[in-house]
Short mmCIF file of C-alpha atoms and ligand atoms in Angstrom, two decimals:
data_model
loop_
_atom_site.label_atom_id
_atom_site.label_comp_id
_atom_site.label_asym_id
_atom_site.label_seq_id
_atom_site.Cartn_x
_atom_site.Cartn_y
_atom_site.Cartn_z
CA UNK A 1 143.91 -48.24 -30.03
CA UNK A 2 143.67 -49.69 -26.32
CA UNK A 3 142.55 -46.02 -25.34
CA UNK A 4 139.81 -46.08 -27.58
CA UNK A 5 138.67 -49.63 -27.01
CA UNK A 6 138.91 -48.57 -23.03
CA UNK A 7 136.87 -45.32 -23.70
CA UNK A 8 133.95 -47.27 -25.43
CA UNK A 9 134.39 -49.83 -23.08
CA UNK A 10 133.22 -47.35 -20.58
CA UNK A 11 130.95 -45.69 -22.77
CA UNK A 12 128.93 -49.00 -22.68
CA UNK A 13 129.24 -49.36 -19.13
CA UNK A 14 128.09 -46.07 -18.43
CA UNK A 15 125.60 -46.55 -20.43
CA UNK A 16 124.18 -49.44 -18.50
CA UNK A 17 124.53 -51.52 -21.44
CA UNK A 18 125.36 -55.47 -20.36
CA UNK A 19 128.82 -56.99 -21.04
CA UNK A 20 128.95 -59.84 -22.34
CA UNK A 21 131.29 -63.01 -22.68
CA UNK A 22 132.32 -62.11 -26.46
CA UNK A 23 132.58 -58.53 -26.15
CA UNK A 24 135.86 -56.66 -25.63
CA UNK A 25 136.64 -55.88 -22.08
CA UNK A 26 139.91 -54.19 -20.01
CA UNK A 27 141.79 -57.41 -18.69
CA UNK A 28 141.25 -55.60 -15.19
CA UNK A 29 138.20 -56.44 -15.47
CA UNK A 30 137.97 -59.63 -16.55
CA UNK A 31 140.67 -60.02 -13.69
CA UNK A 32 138.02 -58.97 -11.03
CA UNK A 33 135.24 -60.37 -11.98
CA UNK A 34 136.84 -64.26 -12.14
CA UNK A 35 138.07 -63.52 -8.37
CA UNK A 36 134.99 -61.82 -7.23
CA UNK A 37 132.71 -64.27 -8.95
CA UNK A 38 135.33 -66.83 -8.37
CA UNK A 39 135.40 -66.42 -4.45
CA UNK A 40 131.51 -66.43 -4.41
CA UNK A 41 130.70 -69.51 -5.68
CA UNK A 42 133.45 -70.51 -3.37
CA UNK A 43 131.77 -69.02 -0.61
CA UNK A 44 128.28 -70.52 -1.54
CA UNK A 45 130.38 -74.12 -2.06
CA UNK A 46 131.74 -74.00 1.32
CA UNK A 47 128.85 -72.66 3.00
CA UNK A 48 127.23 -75.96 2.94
CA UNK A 49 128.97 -77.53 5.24
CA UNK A 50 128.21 -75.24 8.71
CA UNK A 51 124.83 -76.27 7.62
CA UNK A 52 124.93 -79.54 6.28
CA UNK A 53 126.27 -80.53 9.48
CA UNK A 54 122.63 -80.13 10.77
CA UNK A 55 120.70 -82.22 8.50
CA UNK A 56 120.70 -85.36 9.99
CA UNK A 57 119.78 -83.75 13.55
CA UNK A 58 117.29 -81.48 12.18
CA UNK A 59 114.52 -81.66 14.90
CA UNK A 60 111.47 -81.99 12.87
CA UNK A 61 110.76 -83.87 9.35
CA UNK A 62 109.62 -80.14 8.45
CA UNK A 63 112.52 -78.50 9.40
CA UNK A 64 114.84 -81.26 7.82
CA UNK A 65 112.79 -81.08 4.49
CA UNK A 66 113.79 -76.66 4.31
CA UNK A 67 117.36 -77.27 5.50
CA UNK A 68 117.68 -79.90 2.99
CA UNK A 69 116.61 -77.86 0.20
CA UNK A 70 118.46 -74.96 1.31
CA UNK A 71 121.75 -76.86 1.38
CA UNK A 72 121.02 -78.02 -2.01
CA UNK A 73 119.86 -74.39 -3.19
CA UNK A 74 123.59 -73.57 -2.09
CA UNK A 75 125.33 -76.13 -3.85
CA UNK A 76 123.43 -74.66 -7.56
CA UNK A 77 124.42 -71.95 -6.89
CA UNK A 78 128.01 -72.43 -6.74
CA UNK A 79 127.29 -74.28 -9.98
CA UNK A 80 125.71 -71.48 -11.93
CA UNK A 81 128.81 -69.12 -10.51
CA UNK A 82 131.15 -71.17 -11.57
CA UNK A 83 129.74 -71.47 -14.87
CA UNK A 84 129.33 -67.36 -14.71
CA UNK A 85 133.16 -67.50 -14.03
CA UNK A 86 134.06 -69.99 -17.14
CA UNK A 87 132.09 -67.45 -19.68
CA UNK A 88 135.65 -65.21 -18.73
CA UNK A 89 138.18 -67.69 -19.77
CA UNK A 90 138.54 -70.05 -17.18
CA UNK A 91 138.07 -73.69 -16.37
CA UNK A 92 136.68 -74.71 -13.61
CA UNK A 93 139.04 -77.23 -12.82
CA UNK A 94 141.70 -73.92 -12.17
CA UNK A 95 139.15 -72.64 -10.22
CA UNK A 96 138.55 -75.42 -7.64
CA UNK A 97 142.16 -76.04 -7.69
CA UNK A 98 142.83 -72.28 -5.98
CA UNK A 99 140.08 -72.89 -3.22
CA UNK A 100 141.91 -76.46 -2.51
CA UNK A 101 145.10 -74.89 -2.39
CA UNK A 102 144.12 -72.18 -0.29
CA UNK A 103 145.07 -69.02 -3.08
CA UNK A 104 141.48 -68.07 -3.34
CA UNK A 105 139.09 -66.48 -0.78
CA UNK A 106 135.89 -67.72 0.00
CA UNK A 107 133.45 -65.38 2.66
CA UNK A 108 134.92 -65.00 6.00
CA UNK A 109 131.67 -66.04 7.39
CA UNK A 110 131.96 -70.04 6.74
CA UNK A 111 134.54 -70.22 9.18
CA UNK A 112 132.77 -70.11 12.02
CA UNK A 113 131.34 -73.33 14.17
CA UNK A 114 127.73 -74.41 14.33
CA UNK A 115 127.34 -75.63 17.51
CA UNK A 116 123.70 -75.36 18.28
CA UNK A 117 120.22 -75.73 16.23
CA UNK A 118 119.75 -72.01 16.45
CA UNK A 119 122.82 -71.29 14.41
CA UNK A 120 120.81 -72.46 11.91
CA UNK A 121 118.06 -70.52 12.49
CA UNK A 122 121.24 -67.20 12.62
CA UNK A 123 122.67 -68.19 9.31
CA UNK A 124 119.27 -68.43 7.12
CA UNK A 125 118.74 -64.67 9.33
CA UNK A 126 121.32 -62.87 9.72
CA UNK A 127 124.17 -64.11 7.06
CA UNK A 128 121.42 -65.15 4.33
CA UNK A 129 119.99 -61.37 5.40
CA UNK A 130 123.35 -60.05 4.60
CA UNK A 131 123.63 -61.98 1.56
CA UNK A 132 120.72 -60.74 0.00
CA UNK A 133 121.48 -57.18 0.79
CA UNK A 134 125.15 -57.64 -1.07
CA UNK A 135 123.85 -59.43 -3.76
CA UNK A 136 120.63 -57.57 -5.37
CA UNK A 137 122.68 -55.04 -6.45
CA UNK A 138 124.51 -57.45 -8.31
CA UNK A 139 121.46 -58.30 -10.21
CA UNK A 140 122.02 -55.42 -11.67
CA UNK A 141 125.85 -56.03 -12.26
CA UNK A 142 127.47 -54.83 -15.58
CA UNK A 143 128.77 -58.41 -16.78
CA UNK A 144 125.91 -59.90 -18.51
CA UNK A 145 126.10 -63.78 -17.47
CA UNK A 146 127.35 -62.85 -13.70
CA UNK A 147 123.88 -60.04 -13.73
CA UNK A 148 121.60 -63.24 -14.81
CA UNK A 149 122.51 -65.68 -12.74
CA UNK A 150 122.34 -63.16 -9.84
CA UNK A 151 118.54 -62.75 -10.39
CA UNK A 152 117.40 -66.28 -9.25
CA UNK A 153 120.05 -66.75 -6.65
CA UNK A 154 118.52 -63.72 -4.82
CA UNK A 155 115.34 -65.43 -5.16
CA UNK A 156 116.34 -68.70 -3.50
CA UNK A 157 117.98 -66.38 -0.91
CA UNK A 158 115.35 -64.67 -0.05
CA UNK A 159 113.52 -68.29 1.08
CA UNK A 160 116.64 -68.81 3.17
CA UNK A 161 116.74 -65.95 5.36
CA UNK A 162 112.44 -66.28 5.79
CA UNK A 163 113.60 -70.15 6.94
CA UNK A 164 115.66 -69.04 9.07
CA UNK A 165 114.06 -65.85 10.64
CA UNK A 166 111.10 -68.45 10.89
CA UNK A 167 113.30 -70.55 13.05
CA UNK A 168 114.73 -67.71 15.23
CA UNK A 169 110.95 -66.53 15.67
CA UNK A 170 109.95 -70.31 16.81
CA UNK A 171 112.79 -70.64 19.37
CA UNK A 172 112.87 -67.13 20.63
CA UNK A 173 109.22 -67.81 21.47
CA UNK A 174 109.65 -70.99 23.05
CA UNK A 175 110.51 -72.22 26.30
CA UNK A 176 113.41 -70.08 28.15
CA UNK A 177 116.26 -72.73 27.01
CA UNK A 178 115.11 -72.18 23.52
CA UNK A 179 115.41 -68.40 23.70
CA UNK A 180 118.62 -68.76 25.21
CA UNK A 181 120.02 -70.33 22.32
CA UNK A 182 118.18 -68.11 19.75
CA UNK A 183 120.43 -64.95 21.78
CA UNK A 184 123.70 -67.04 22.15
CA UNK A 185 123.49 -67.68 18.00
CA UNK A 186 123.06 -64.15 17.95
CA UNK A 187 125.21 -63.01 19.87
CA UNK A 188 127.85 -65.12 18.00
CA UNK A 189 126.25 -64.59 14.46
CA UNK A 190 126.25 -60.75 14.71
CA UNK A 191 129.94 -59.19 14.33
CA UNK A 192 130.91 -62.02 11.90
CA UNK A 193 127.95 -61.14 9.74
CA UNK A 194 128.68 -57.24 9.73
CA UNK A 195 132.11 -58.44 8.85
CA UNK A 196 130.91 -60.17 5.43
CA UNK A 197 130.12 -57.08 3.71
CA UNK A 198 133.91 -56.48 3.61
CA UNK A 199 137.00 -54.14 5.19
CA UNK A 200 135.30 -50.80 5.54
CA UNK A 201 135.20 -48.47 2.53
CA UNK A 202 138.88 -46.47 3.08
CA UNK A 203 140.31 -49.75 3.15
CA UNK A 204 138.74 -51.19 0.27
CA UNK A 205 141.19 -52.05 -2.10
CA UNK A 206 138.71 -52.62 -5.14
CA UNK A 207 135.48 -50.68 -4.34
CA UNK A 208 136.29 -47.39 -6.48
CA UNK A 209 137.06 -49.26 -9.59
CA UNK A 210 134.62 -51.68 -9.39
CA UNK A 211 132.04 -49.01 -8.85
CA UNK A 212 133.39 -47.26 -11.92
CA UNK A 213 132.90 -50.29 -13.69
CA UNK A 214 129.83 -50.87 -12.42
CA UNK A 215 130.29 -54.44 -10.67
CA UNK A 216 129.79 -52.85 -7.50
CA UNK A 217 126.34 -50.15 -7.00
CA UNK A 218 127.01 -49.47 -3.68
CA UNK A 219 129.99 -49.50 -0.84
CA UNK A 220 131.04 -52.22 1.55
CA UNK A 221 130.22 -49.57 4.01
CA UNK A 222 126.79 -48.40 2.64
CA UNK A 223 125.25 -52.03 2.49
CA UNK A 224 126.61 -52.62 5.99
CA UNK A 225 124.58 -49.87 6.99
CA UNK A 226 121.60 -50.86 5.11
CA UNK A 227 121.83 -54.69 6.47
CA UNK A 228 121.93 -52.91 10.21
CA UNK A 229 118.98 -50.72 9.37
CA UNK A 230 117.10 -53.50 8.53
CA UNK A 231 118.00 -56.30 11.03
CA UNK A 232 117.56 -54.24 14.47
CA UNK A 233 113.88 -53.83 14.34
CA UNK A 234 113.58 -57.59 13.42
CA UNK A 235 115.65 -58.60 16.34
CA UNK A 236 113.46 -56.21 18.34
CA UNK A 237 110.26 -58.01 17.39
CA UNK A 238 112.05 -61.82 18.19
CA UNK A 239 112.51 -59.64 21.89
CA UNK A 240 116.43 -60.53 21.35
CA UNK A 241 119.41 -58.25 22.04
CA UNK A 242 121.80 -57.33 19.35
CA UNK A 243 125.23 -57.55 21.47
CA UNK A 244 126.37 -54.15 21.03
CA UNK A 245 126.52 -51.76 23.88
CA UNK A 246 127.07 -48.96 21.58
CA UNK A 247 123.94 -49.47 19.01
CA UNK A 248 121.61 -46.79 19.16
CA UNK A 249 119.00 -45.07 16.63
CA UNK A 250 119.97 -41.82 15.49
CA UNK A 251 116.53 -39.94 14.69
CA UNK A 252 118.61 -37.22 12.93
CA UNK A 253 120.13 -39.20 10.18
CA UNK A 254 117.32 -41.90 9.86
CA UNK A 255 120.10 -44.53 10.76
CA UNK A 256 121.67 -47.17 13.34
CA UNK A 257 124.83 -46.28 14.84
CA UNK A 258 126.95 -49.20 15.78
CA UNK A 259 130.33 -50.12 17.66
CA UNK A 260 133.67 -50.63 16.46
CA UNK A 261 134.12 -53.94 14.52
CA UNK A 262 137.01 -56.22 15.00
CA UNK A 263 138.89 -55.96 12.26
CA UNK A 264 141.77 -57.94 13.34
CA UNK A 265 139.66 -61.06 13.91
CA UNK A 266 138.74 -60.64 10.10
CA UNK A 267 141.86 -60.43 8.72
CA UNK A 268 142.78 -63.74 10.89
CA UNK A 269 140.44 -65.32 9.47
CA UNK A 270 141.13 -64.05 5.81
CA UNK A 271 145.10 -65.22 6.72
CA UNK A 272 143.17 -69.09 7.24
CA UNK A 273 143.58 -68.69 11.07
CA UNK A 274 139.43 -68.37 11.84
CA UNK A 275 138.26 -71.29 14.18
CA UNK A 276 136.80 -73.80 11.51
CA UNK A 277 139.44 -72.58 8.46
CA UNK A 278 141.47 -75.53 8.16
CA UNK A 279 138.71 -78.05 8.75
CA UNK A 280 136.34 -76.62 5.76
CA UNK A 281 139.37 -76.85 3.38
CA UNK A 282 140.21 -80.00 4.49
CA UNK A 283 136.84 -81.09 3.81
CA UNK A 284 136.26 -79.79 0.74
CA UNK A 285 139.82 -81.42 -0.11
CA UNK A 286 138.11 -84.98 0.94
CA UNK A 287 134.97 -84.34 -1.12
CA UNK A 288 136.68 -83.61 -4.17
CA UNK A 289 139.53 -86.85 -3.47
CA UNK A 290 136.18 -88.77 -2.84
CA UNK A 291 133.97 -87.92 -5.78
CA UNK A 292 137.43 -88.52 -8.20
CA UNK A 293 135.50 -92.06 -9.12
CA UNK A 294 132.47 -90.04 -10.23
CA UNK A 295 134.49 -87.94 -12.55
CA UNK A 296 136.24 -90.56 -14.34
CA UNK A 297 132.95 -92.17 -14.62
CA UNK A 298 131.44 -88.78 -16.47
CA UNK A 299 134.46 -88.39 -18.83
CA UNK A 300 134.61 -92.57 -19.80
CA UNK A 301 130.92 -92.09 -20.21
CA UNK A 302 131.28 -89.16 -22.47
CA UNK A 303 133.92 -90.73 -24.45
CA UNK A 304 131.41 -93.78 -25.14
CA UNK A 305 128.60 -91.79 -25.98
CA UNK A 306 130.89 -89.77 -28.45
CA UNK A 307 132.44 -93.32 -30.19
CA UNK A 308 128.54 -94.71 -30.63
CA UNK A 309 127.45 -91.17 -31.81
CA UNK A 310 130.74 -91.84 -34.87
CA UNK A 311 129.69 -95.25 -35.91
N1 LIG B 1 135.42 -62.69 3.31
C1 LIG B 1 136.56 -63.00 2.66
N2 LIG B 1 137.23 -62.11 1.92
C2 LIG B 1 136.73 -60.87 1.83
C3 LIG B 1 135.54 -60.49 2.47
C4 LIG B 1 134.88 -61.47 3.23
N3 LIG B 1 133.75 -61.21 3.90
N4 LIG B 1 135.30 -59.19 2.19
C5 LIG B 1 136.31 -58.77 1.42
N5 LIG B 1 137.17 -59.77 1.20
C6 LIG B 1 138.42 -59.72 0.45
C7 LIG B 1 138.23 -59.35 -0.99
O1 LIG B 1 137.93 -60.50 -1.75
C8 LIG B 1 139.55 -58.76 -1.35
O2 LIG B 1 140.50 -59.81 -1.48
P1 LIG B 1 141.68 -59.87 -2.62
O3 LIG B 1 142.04 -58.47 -2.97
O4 LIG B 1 142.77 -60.64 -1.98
O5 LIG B 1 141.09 -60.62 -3.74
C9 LIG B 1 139.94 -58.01 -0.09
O6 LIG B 1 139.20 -58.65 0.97
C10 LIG B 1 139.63 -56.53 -0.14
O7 LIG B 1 138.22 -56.27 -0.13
P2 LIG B 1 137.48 -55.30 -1.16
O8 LIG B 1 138.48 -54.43 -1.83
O9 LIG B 1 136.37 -54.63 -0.46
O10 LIG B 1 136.96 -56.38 -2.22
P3 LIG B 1 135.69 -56.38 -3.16
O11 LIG B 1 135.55 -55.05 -3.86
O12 LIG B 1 135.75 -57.59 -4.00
O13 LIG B 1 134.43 -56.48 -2.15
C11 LIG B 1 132.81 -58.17 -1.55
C12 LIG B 1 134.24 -57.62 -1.35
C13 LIG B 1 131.81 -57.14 -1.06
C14 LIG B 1 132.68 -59.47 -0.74
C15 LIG B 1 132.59 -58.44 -3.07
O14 LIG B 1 133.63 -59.24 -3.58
C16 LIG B 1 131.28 -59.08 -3.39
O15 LIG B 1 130.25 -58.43 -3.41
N6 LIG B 1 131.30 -60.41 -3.72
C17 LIG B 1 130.15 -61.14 -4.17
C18 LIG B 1 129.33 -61.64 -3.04
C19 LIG B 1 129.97 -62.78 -2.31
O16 LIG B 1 131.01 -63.29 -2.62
N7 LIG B 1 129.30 -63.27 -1.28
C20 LIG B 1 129.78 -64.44 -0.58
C21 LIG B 1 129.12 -64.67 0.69
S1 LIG B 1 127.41 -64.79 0.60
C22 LIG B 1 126.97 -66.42 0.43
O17 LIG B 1 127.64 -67.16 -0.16
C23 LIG B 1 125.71 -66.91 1.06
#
């Protein structure tokens, strides 16, 4: 009987029919989809701190006013995923608990400093770029409630990288110290962004069945490519250098070829050893410790509401 549930399973999939909460699904599945969708709202959680450390020294009311909204763009967004994730079975509480504890993954790409404006101006361009690039194809994802929330995350995304592209475009023409900075966030930004879109595809532990199933639409490998298609010529127009001797056009295939990435700086970073690791867990750790008064509050208020509602 499993057989046949799994073969109509498919069928569906195949089909491009959605999957939703209720419906029958391969526990594989279900598996993969709470860790991928899991680890992003993780990701989008813990990406607001290399930003939100800029707020307060934004250097215009402007720029303060995007950066703010941004930041709280990231932090609904980890709410809807989450709320994606709990559709499949679990509570969010288990959830936060694995990011505390260090079990579950969030994106590589958080644990890197933000020492300068312009790294804001790099993340909203180049990681929010690569974002984007991984994630429409997820609009398009075979789990029903993970495809919907997908659809306006992209669009709030999409705001974020034209902030910060915006940004790099307003420093790079600026005075020489400001273009300086905009090609020192680069050149820090770059390899750690390529690195986001995963190990490359033959050592992809998940990519062929979550293509089958339809999670995935295209490679780690193949968006890479995509995201480095599309970022050169926009680098060329800021008059910044990507920092890659080896990156040159090939008129042949259509395509950028690029150097050799660093693979054992991501899986450092993946072990918890990246520079900023232990100090994002750690504050994540105080921000949940810190808002424990808040959720007491919310469940005594609840209780109330529900003893009034009996009387
Ligand atoms: N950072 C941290 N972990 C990563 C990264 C990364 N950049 N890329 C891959 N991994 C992990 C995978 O989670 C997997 O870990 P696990 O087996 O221990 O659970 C392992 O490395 C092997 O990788 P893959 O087999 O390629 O894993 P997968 O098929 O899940 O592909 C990918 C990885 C592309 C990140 C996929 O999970 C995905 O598309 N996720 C949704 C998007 C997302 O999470 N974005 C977060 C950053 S964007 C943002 O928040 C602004």
């Amino acid at each position: 009987q499993e057989a046949a549930l799994q073969g109509r399973f498919q069928e569906r999939v195949d089909a491009e029919e959605k999957i939703e909460p209720r419906d029958w699904m391969p526990e594989g599945y279900r598996r993969t989809l709470v860790r991928q969708i899991s680890q992003h709202a993780h990701s989008e959680i813990v990406g607001m701190l290399p930003e939100g450390n800029w707020i307060t020294r934004a250097p215009t009311l402007r720029r303060k006013v995007a950066l703010l909204a941004k930041v709280q763009d990231e932090g609904g967004h980890g709410l809807y995923l989450y709320s994606a994730a709990e559709t499949l079975g679990v509570s969010r509480d288990e959830l936060v608990g694995q990011l505390l504890s260090g079990k579950a993954k969030y994106s590589s790409i958080f644990n890197y400093p933000t020492p300068t404006w312009a790294d804001i101006g790099a993340i909203g361009w180049l990681v929010d770029g690569a974002a984007i690039m991984n994630q429409v194809p997820l609009c398009r994802c075979s789990y029903g409630p993970y495809a919907r929330a997908m659809v306006r995350i992209c669009r709030e995304e999409s705001f974020h990288q034209r902030q910060g592209y915006e940004l790099m475009l307003a420093l790079a023409q600026g005075t020489a110290e400001q273009k300086r900075m905009a090609q020192d966030a680069l050149n820090r930004w770059w390899w750690p962004s390529l690195m986001m879109f995963g190990p490359s595809d033959d050592q992809s532990a998940h990519s062929a069945q979550n293509m089958a199933w339809k999670i995935k639409r295209f490679s780690n490998d193949e968006l890479r490519q995509r995201f480095v298609d599309a970022t050169v010529p926009q680098a060329e127009f800021l008059g910044l250098t990507i920092p890659d001797p080896e990156l040159r056009f090939n008129a042949e295939t259509g395509h950028y070829e690029f150097g050799a990435i660093d693979w054992t700086e991501f899986n450092e970073i993946l072990k918890g050893n990246g520079p900023c690791n232990r100090e994002r867990i750690e504050a994540r750790r105080k921000a949940w410790d810190d808002g424990a008064w808040v959720r007491e509050a919310a469940v005594a208020h609840a209780a109330k509401r529900k003893q009034r509602a009996m009387k």
